[in-house]
mmCIF file of C-alpha atoms in Angstrom:
data_model
loop_
_atom_site.group_PDB
_atom_site.id
_atom_site.type_symbol
_atom_site.label_atom_id
_atom_site.label_comp_id
_atom_site.label_asym_id
_atom_site.label_seq_id
_atom_site.Cartn_x
_atom_site.Cartn_y
_atom_site.Cartn_z
ATOM 1 C CA MET A 848 166.766 -67.953 206.521
ATOM 2 C CA ASP A 849 166.114 -71.307 204.885
ATOM 3 C CA LEU A 850 169.231 -72.623 203.097
ATOM 4 C CA ASP A 851 167.234 -73.324 199.927
ATOM 5 C CA VAL A 852 166.180 -69.658 199.789
ATOM 6 C CA VAL A 853 169.795 -68.549 200.246
ATOM 7 C CA ASN A 854 170.871 -70.858 197.403
ATOM 8 C CA MET A 855 168.113 -69.439 195.209
ATOM 9 C CA PHE A 856 169.351 -65.883 195.733
ATOM 10 C CA VAL A 857 172.954 -66.936 195.074
ATOM 11 C CA ILE A 858 171.969 -68.657 191.816
ATOM 12 C CA ALA A 859 169.744 -65.736 190.773
ATOM 13 C CA GLY A 860 172.484 -63.248 191.589
ATOM 14 C CA GLY A 861 175.002 -65.221 189.561
ATOM 15 C CA THR A 862 172.598 -65.520 186.652
ATOM 16 C CA LEU A 863 172.121 -61.738 186.533
ATOM 17 C CA ALA A 864 175.760 -60.933 187.177
ATOM 18 C CA LEU A 865 177.098 -62.871 184.203
ATOM 19 C CA PRO A 866 175.265 -60.901 181.457
ATOM 20 C CA ILE A 867 175.921 -57.637 183.299
ATOM 21 C CA LEU A 868 179.640 -58.407 183.520
ATOM 22 C CA ALA A 869 179.645 -59.466 179.861
ATOM 23 C CA PHE A 870 177.992 -56.187 178.870
ATOM 24 C CA VAL A 871 180.463 -54.102 180.909
ATOM 25 C CA ALA A 872 183.415 -56.046 179.480
ATOM 26 C CA SER A 873 182.124 -55.577 175.942
ATOM 27 C CA PHE A 874 181.516 -51.878 176.539
ATOM 28 C CA LEU A 875 185.050 -51.338 177.877
ATOM 29 C CA LEU A 876 187.058 -53.828 175.807
ATOM 30 C CA TRP A 877 185.094 -54.520 172.608
ATOM 31 C CA PRO A 878 182.739 -51.595 171.953
ATOM 32 C CA SER A 879 182.702 -52.386 168.206
ATOM 33 C CA ALA A 880 181.225 -55.826 168.993
ATOM 34 C CA LEU A 881 178.570 -54.145 171.125
ATOM 35 C CA ILE A 882 177.653 -51.855 168.222
ATOM 36 C CA ARG A 883 177.182 -54.868 165.908
ATOM 37 C CA ILE A 884 174.996 -56.561 168.519
ATOM 38 C CA TYR A 885 172.986 -53.357 168.820
ATOM 39 C CA TYR A 886 172.167 -53.344 165.092
ATOM 40 C CA TRP A 887 171.380 -57.065 165.127
ATOM 41 C CA TYR A 888 169.015 -56.542 168.036
ATOM 42 C CA TRP A 889 167.152 -53.631 166.378
ATOM 43 C CA ARG A 890 166.830 -55.447 163.056
ATOM 44 C CA ARG A 891 165.303 -58.385 164.904
ATOM 45 C CA THR A 892 163.036 -56.175 167.018
ATOM 46 C CA LEU A 893 161.750 -54.274 163.965
ATOM 47 C CA GLY A 894 161.256 -57.409 161.871
ATOM 48 C CA MET A 895 163.945 -56.575 159.307
ATOM 49 C CA GLN A 896 165.490 -59.638 157.676
ATOM 50 C CA VAL A 897 168.910 -59.677 155.976
ATOM 51 C CA ARG A 898 169.267 -61.348 152.590
ATOM 52 C CA TYR A 899 171.746 -61.527 149.701
ATOM 53 C CA VAL A 900 171.113 -61.422 145.969
ATOM 54 C CA TYR A 901 173.576 -61.780 143.084
ATOM 55 C CA HIS A 902 174.067 -60.161 139.713
ATOM 56 C CA GLU A 903 176.542 -62.495 138.029
ATOM 57 C CA ASP A 904 179.401 -62.591 140.589
ATOM 58 C CA TYR A 905 178.422 -59.335 142.308
ATOM 59 C CA GLN A 906 176.774 -59.661 145.725
ATOM 60 C CA PHE A 907 174.216 -57.230 147.108
ATOM 61 C CA CYS A 908 173.329 -57.299 150.805
ATOM 62 C CA TYR A 909 169.996 -55.873 151.883
ATOM 63 C CA SER A 910 167.420 -55.964 154.642
ATOM 64 C CA PHE A 911 163.678 -55.983 154.115
ATOM 65 C CA ARG A 912 160.326 -56.104 155.858
ATOM 66 C CA GLY A 913 156.973 -57.043 154.369
ATOM 67 C CA ARG A 914 156.031 -57.988 150.826
ATOM 68 C CA PRO A 915 155.100 -56.042 147.689
ATOM 69 C CA GLY A 916 151.442 -55.121 147.782
ATOM 70 C CA HIS A 917 148.937 -52.481 146.740
ATOM 71 C CA LYS A 918 151.080 -49.648 148.077
ATOM 72 C CA PRO A 919 154.443 -48.863 146.463
ATOM 73 C CA SER A 920 157.520 -50.603 147.852
ATOM 74 C CA LEU A 921 160.172 -48.345 149.419
ATOM 75 C CA LEU A 922 163.820 -48.678 148.409
ATOM 76 C CA MET A 923 166.129 -46.758 150.766
ATOM 77 C CA LEU A 924 169.692 -45.696 149.855
ATOM 78 C CA HIS A 925 172.077 -44.708 152.668
ATOM 79 C CA GLY A 926 174.773 -42.061 152.666
ATOM 80 C CA PHE A 927 178.556 -42.100 152.329
ATOM 81 C CA SER A 928 180.381 -44.607 154.595
ATOM 82 C CA ALA A 929 177.108 -45.706 156.247
ATOM 83 C CA HIS A 930 175.142 -48.940 155.735
ATOM 84 C CA LYS A 931 171.607 -50.260 155.456
ATOM 85 C CA ASP A 932 171.078 -50.209 159.237
ATOM 86 C CA MET A 933 171.248 -46.417 159.372
ATOM 87 C CA TRP A 934 167.571 -46.497 158.326
ATOM 88 C CA LEU A 935 166.451 -48.503 161.381
ATOM 89 C CA SER A 936 165.644 -45.362 163.369
ATOM 90 C CA VAL A 937 163.210 -44.347 160.578
ATOM 91 C CA VAL A 938 161.919 -47.896 159.982
ATOM 92 C CA LYS A 939 160.786 -47.914 163.631
ATOM 93 C CA PHE A 940 158.153 -45.286 162.771
ATOM 94 C CA LEU A 941 157.058 -46.615 159.349
ATOM 95 C CA PRO A 942 153.834 -48.649 159.054
ATOM 96 C CA LYS A 943 154.396 -52.400 159.106
ATOM 97 C CA ASN A 944 152.183 -52.861 156.052
ATOM 98 C CA LEU A 945 154.754 -51.118 153.834
ATOM 99 C CA HIS A 946 157.260 -53.221 151.903
ATOM 100 C CA LEU A 947 160.682 -51.822 152.852
ATOM 101 C CA VAL A 948 164.058 -52.600 151.275
ATOM 102 C CA CYS A 949 167.320 -51.120 152.597
ATOM 103 C CA VAL A 950 170.393 -52.007 150.539
ATOM 104 C CA ASP A 951 174.101 -51.665 151.282
ATOM 105 C CA MET A 952 175.480 -49.335 148.614
ATOM 106 C CA PRO A 953 178.343 -50.564 146.371
ATOM 107 C CA GLY A 954 181.412 -51.456 148.429
ATOM 108 C CA HIS A 955 179.638 -50.912 151.757
ATOM 109 C CA GLU A 956 179.057 -53.498 154.492
ATOM 110 C CA GLY A 957 177.836 -56.763 152.885
ATOM 111 C CA THR A 958 177.754 -55.591 149.239
ATOM 112 C CA THR A 959 180.715 -56.514 147.046
ATOM 113 C CA ARG A 960 183.783 -54.291 147.180
ATOM 114 C CA SER A 961 185.909 -54.584 144.058
ATOM 115 C CA SER A 962 188.915 -52.567 142.929
ATOM 116 C CA LEU A 963 187.440 -52.803 139.421
ATOM 117 C CA ASP A 964 184.061 -51.376 140.376
ATOM 118 C CA ASP A 965 182.963 -48.010 138.994
ATOM 119 C CA LEU A 966 182.305 -45.916 142.104
ATOM 120 C CA SER A 967 181.199 -42.809 140.217
ATOM 121 C CA ILE A 968 177.595 -41.718 140.718
ATOM 122 C CA ASP A 969 176.705 -43.148 137.296
ATOM 123 C CA GLY A 970 178.423 -46.404 138.233
ATOM 124 C CA GLN A 971 176.503 -46.624 141.503
ATOM 125 C CA VAL A 972 173.215 -45.871 139.726
ATOM 126 C CA LYS A 973 173.845 -48.773 137.345
ATOM 127 C CA ARG A 974 174.648 -51.088 140.244
ATOM 128 C CA ILE A 975 171.445 -50.140 142.075
ATOM 129 C CA HIS A 976 169.505 -50.777 138.875
ATOM 130 C CA GLN A 977 171.058 -54.254 138.740
ATOM 131 C CA PHE A 978 169.928 -54.797 142.326
ATOM 132 C CA VAL A 979 166.400 -53.614 141.500
ATOM 133 C CA GLU A 980 166.187 -56.003 138.564
ATOM 134 C CA CYS A 981 167.541 -58.906 140.620
ATOM 135 C CA LEU A 982 164.700 -58.411 143.130
ATOM 136 C CA LYS A 983 162.205 -57.590 140.346
ATOM 137 C CA LEU A 984 161.408 -54.563 142.485
ATOM 138 C CA ASN A 985 160.505 -52.584 139.347
ATOM 139 C CA LYS A 986 157.755 -55.025 138.387
ATOM 140 C CA LYS A 987 155.641 -52.226 139.832
ATOM 141 C CA PRO A 988 157.010 -48.658 140.200
ATOM 142 C CA PHE A 989 158.469 -48.113 143.676
ATOM 143 C CA HIS A 990 159.130 -45.141 145.931
ATOM 144 C CA LEU A 991 162.837 -44.303 146.102
ATOM 145 C CA VAL A 992 164.398 -42.680 149.175
ATOM 146 C CA GLY A 993 168.002 -41.503 149.458
ATOM 147 C CA THR A 994 170.034 -39.374 151.836
ATOM 148 C CA SER A 995 173.253 -37.429 151.144
ATOM 149 C CA MET A 996 175.307 -39.557 148.696
ATOM 150 C CA GLY A 997 172.345 -41.944 148.553
ATOM 151 C CA GLY A 998 170.136 -38.971 147.684
ATOM 152 C CA HIS A 999 172.541 -38.071 144.884
ATOM 153 C CA VAL A 1000 172.271 -41.609 143.514
ATOM 154 C CA ALA A 1001 168.490 -41.716 144.020
ATOM 155 C CA GLY A 1002 167.914 -38.465 142.121
ATOM 156 C CA VAL A 1003 170.038 -39.549 139.164
ATOM 157 C CA TYR A 1004 168.364 -42.984 139.224
ATOM 158 C CA ALA A 1005 164.937 -41.333 138.908
ATOM 159 C CA ALA A 1006 166.239 -39.350 135.927
ATOM 160 C CA TYR A 1007 167.792 -42.400 134.216
ATOM 161 C CA TYR A 1008 165.078 -44.969 134.953
ATOM 162 C CA PRO A 1009 161.810 -43.015 135.154
ATOM 163 C CA SER A 1010 159.587 -46.061 134.595
ATOM 164 C CA ASP A 1011 161.026 -47.786 137.682
ATOM 165 C CA VAL A 1012 160.075 -45.022 140.107
ATOM 166 C CA CYS A 1013 156.616 -43.730 141.045
ATOM 167 C CA SER A 1014 157.841 -41.090 143.518
ATOM 168 C CA LEU A 1015 160.999 -39.846 145.165
ATOM 169 C CA SER A 1016 162.177 -38.581 148.572
ATOM 170 C CA LEU A 1017 165.563 -36.849 148.658
ATOM 171 C CA VAL A 1018 166.969 -36.132 152.122
ATOM 172 C CA CYS A 1019 169.667 -33.408 151.993
ATOM 173 C CA PRO A 1020 171.096 -34.882 148.764
ATOM 174 C CA ALA A 1021 174.592 -34.245 147.451
ATOM 175 C CA GLY A 1022 175.310 -33.468 143.810
ATOM 176 C CA LEU A 1023 174.266 -29.826 143.482
ATOM 177 C CA ARG A 1024 176.263 -26.854 142.250
ATOM 178 C CA TYR A 1025 176.108 -23.913 144.674
ATOM 179 C CA SER A 1026 176.915 -20.311 143.772
ATOM 180 C CA THR A 1027 179.019 -19.985 146.944
ATOM 181 C CA ASP A 1028 180.809 -22.647 148.980
ATOM 182 C CA ASN A 1029 180.047 -23.153 152.659
ATOM 183 C CA GLN A 1030 182.874 -23.641 155.184
ATOM 184 C CA PHE A 1031 182.848 -27.424 154.822
ATOM 185 C CA ILE A 1032 183.202 -27.329 151.019
ATOM 186 C CA GLN A 1033 185.928 -24.678 151.279
ATOM 187 C CA ARG A 1034 187.816 -26.927 153.674
ATOM 188 C CA LEU A 1035 187.451 -29.898 151.316
ATOM 189 C CA LYS A 1036 188.829 -27.898 148.397
ATOM 190 C CA GLU A 1037 191.811 -26.835 150.492
ATOM 191 C CA LEU A 1038 192.477 -30.464 151.400
ATOM 192 C CA GLN A 1039 192.228 -31.493 147.738
ATOM 193 C CA ASP A 1040 194.628 -28.737 146.694
ATOM 194 C CA SER A 1041 197.130 -29.812 149.346
ATOM 195 C CA ALA A 1042 196.577 -33.534 148.582
ATOM 196 C CA ALA A 1043 195.887 -34.097 152.316
ATOM 197 C CA VAL A 1044 193.419 -36.938 151.740
ATOM 198 C CA GLU A 1045 194.206 -38.379 155.174
ATOM 199 C CA LYS A 1046 192.366 -35.442 156.770
ATOM 200 C CA ILE A 1047 188.945 -35.710 155.119
ATOM 201 C CA PRO A 1048 186.494 -34.742 157.915
ATOM 202 C CA LEU A 1049 184.008 -37.480 156.981
ATOM 203 C CA ILE A 1050 186.626 -40.226 157.386
ATOM 204 C CA PRO A 1051 187.641 -40.203 161.074
ATOM 205 C CA SER A 1052 190.446 -42.408 162.364
ATOM 206 C CA THR A 1053 190.463 -41.377 166.055
ATOM 207 C CA PRO A 1054 187.714 -40.932 168.682
ATOM 208 C CA GLU A 1055 188.378 -37.180 168.618
ATOM 209 C CA GLU A 1056 187.887 -37.031 164.829
ATOM 210 C CA MET A 1057 184.735 -39.139 165.208
ATOM 211 C CA SER A 1058 183.369 -36.639 167.731
ATOM 212 C CA GLU A 1059 184.170 -33.766 165.350
ATOM 213 C CA MET A 1060 182.382 -35.550 162.497
ATOM 214 C CA LEU A 1061 179.284 -36.085 164.632
ATOM 215 C CA GLN A 1062 179.274 -32.385 165.526
ATOM 216 C CA LEU A 1063 179.680 -31.460 161.861
ATOM 217 C CA CYS A 1064 176.786 -33.642 160.761
ATOM 218 C CA SER A 1065 174.359 -32.986 163.621
ATOM 219 C CA TYR A 1066 172.708 -29.899 165.016
ATOM 220 C CA VAL A 1067 171.834 -31.799 168.183
ATOM 221 C CA ARG A 1068 174.960 -32.251 170.303
ATOM 222 C CA PHE A 1069 174.968 -35.923 171.246
ATOM 223 C CA LYS A 1070 177.032 -36.796 174.330
ATOM 224 C CA VAL A 1071 178.702 -39.977 173.145
ATOM 225 C CA PRO A 1072 180.865 -41.900 175.644
ATOM 226 C CA GLN A 1073 184.536 -42.276 174.735
ATOM 227 C CA GLN A 1074 184.183 -46.064 174.530
ATOM 228 C CA ILE A 1075 181.388 -45.792 171.973
ATOM 229 C CA LEU A 1076 183.394 -43.275 169.935
ATOM 230 C CA GLN A 1077 186.279 -45.744 169.988
ATOM 231 C CA GLY A 1078 183.935 -48.523 168.900
ATOM 232 C CA LEU A 1079 182.588 -46.444 166.010
ATOM 233 C CA VAL A 1080 186.162 -45.737 164.889
ATOM 234 C CA ASP A 1081 187.227 -49.379 165.259
ATOM 235 C CA VAL A 1082 184.365 -50.453 162.996
ATOM 236 C CA ARG A 1083 185.337 -47.909 160.328
ATOM 237 C CA ILE A 1084 189.154 -48.014 160.289
ATOM 238 C CA PRO A 1085 189.457 -51.228 158.210
ATOM 239 C CA HIS A 1086 187.355 -49.533 155.526
ATOM 240 C CA ASN A 1087 188.924 -46.062 155.529
ATOM 241 C CA ASN A 1088 191.098 -46.638 152.450
ATOM 242 C CA PHE A 1089 187.970 -47.597 150.516
ATOM 243 C CA TYR A 1090 186.107 -44.566 151.865
ATOM 244 C CA ARG A 1091 188.921 -42.268 150.704
ATOM 245 C CA LYS A 1092 188.847 -43.809 147.227
ATOM 246 C CA LEU A 1093 185.063 -43.495 147.073
ATOM 247 C CA PHE A 1094 185.060 -39.930 148.375
ATOM 248 C CA LEU A 1095 187.600 -38.763 145.803
ATOM 249 C CA GLU A 1096 185.503 -40.415 143.096
ATOM 250 C CA ILE A 1097 182.186 -38.831 144.059
ATOM 251 C CA VAL A 1098 183.699 -35.340 144.368
ATOM 252 C CA SER A 1099 185.559 -35.678 141.072
ATOM 253 C CA GLU A 1100 184.568 -33.629 138.036
ATOM 254 C CA LYS A 1101 182.759 -36.658 136.603
ATOM 255 C CA SER A 1102 180.408 -37.097 139.563
ATOM 256 C CA ARG A 1103 180.266 -33.997 141.765
ATOM 257 C CA TYR A 1104 177.318 -32.307 140.041
ATOM 258 C CA SER A 1105 175.489 -35.298 138.536
ATOM 259 C CA LEU A 1106 172.226 -34.523 140.308
ATOM 260 C CA HIS A 1107 172.398 -30.870 139.259
ATOM 261 C CA GLN A 1108 172.936 -31.920 135.640
ATOM 262 C CA ASN A 1109 169.974 -34.319 135.696
ATOM 263 C CA MET A 1110 167.447 -32.726 138.078
ATOM 264 C CA ASP A 1111 165.338 -31.276 135.272
ATOM 265 C CA LYS A 1112 164.875 -34.835 133.940
ATOM 266 C CA ILE A 1113 163.120 -35.956 137.133
ATOM 267 C CA LYS A 1114 159.433 -36.201 136.276
ATOM 268 C CA VAL A 1115 157.979 -38.158 139.214
ATOM 269 C CA PRO A 1116 156.443 -36.462 142.279
ATOM 270 C CA THR A 1117 159.396 -35.502 144.462
ATOM 271 C CA GLN A 1118 159.797 -34.653 148.119
ATOM 272 C CA ILE A 1119 162.813 -32.752 149.454
ATOM 273 C CA ILE A 1120 163.610 -33.010 153.179
ATOM 274 C CA TRP A 1121 166.453 -30.881 154.537
ATOM 275 C CA GLY A 1122 167.760 -29.769 157.923
ATOM 276 C CA LYS A 1123 167.924 -25.979 158.110
ATOM 277 C CA GLN A 1124 171.195 -26.118 160.072
ATOM 278 C CA ASP A 1125 172.959 -28.512 157.664
ATOM 279 C CA GLN A 1126 176.695 -27.663 157.799
ATOM 280 C CA VAL A 1127 177.707 -30.239 155.174
ATOM 281 C CA LEU A 1128 175.346 -29.439 152.286
ATOM 282 C CA ASP A 1129 173.668 -26.053 152.348
ATOM 283 C CA VAL A 1130 169.890 -26.026 152.732
ATOM 284 C CA SER A 1131 169.584 -23.641 149.749
ATOM 285 C CA GLY A 1132 169.905 -26.785 147.607
ATOM 286 C CA ALA A 1133 166.257 -27.512 148.402
ATOM 287 C CA ASP A 1134 165.157 -24.374 146.565
ATOM 288 C CA MET A 1135 167.342 -25.261 143.568
ATOM 289 C CA LEU A 1136 165.671 -28.647 143.274
ATOM 290 C CA ALA A 1137 162.184 -27.216 143.755
ATOM 291 C CA LYS A 1138 162.718 -24.781 140.868
ATOM 292 C CA SER A 1139 163.921 -27.517 138.497
ATOM 293 C CA ILE A 1140 161.563 -30.406 139.349
ATOM 294 C CA ALA A 1141 158.011 -29.771 138.184
ATOM 295 C CA ASN A 1142 156.118 -31.726 140.854
ATOM 296 C CA CYS A 1143 158.148 -31.027 143.979
ATOM 297 C CA GLN A 1144 157.434 -30.206 147.606
ATOM 298 C CA VAL A 1145 159.986 -29.087 150.183
ATOM 299 C CA GLU A 1146 160.096 -29.801 153.911
ATOM 300 C CA LEU A 1147 162.685 -27.843 155.917
ATOM 301 C CA LEU A 1148 163.328 -29.022 159.470
ATOM 302 C CA GLU A 1149 164.168 -26.544 162.232
ATOM 303 C CA ASN A 1150 167.020 -27.310 164.636
ATOM 304 C CA CYS A 1151 168.283 -30.129 162.435
ATOM 305 C CA GLY A 1152 171.590 -30.700 160.673
ATOM 306 C CA HIS A 1153 172.786 -33.016 157.905
ATOM 307 C CA SER A 1154 171.972 -36.245 159.759
ATOM 308 C CA VAL A 1155 168.222 -35.820 159.361
ATOM 309 C CA VAL A 1156 167.623 -39.576 159.520
ATOM 310 C CA MET A 1157 169.366 -39.853 162.900
ATOM 311 C CA GLU A 1158 168.240 -36.547 164.416
ATOM 312 C CA ARG A 1159 164.564 -36.553 163.352
ATOM 313 C CA PRO A 1160 163.620 -40.156 162.510
ATOM 314 C CA ARG A 1161 159.979 -39.895 163.610
ATOM 315 C CA LYS A 1162 159.449 -36.680 161.629
ATOM 316 C CA THR A 1163 161.225 -38.130 158.580
ATOM 317 C CA ALA A 1164 159.022 -41.218 158.649
ATOM 318 C CA LYS A 1165 155.846 -39.143 159.008
ATOM 319 C CA LEU A 1166 156.820 -36.853 156.126
ATOM 320 C CA ILE A 1167 157.486 -39.826 153.846
ATOM 321 C CA VAL A 1168 154.241 -41.576 154.800
ATOM 322 C CA ASP A 1169 152.183 -38.385 154.373
ATOM 323 C CA PHE A 1170 153.829 -37.716 151.024
ATOM 324 C CA LEU A 1171 153.106 -41.252 149.819
ATOM 325 C CA ALA A 1172 149.492 -40.904 150.939
ATOM 326 C CA SER A 1173 149.069 -37.623 149.063
ATOM 327 C CA VAL A 1174 150.591 -39.026 145.875
ATOM 328 C CA HIS A 1175 148.552 -42.229 146.154
ATOM 329 C CA ASN A 1176 145.296 -40.345 146.707
ATOM 330 C CA THR A 1177 146.032 -38.078 143.739
ATOM 331 C CA ASP A 1178 146.632 -41.120 141.547
ATOM 332 C CA ASN A 1179 143.337 -42.640 142.680
ATOM 333 C CA ASN A 1180 141.473 -39.407 141.936
ATOM 334 C CA LYS A 1181 142.952 -39.329 138.420
ATOM 335 C CA LYS A 1182 141.715 -42.890 137.820
ATOM 336 C CA LEU A 1183 138.218 -41.841 138.864
ATOM 337 C CA ASP A 1184 138.104 -38.838 136.488
#
């Protein structure tokens, strides 16, 4: 074989080996770094850009795609201990002509974390309103989407600032008062009574606890490698004290039932999406909301747990788009009458 050809194969082999070795090393030694690269890659692939905006000395971090146009903008609020990138799996299936904004909730990821900040649901609603005004997002009413804690905040926001919002999608939202507690809520109350805040199921500190949390939140049983579980824990551990403080605040008497107390004030067209097998927040909450919100439609997903956004991203995106289309067409028909 010609020596030049041999050299070419050696160089090509070395070129391929280096990134492969780097990937394997990252996977085994620095899985948390690999997870950050993963989110960076998907933001870039989906055309989501990260920006910062300030209200006085308070920093909000958000990602966006597109520009405000004829259709309503979408503002998306993530759940407890998550971040703006949790929406990427849904963004993948949303039309590129929609203006999307995903914000890090107060104290999460790139948004300011302050010991003086009001982390109650009311406090978070006010912060999100500051963010909306900084972006002038409410120059035209927008569609608000929230899941879990973010759904709690989104529902109360729609009640407090009705002129900002043209429609609302709540994905298994927190904040409702149930007649009976499910196993998860019973366990939480036992932990509160015993002051065992280190054992909150939604705040894992080991790979085993992370696996248990994923099983709690998902109907689909994901087989997650140990290294990835470790990486997910490594990313979260520095923030766990904040998560405990936040969790105790949002389940306090002041905040726990804020959505329940304000749901009858929601006047915009509302969509409820809920996984039928939700073990965290019982699916019967959908019926409660439907009975209290005048213009409300409910979508219950079979074989789906609390992590609707992660388990059924394509379906979630389609439901939101179809709902927006139905509301938009209705508005156009009214203008023609």
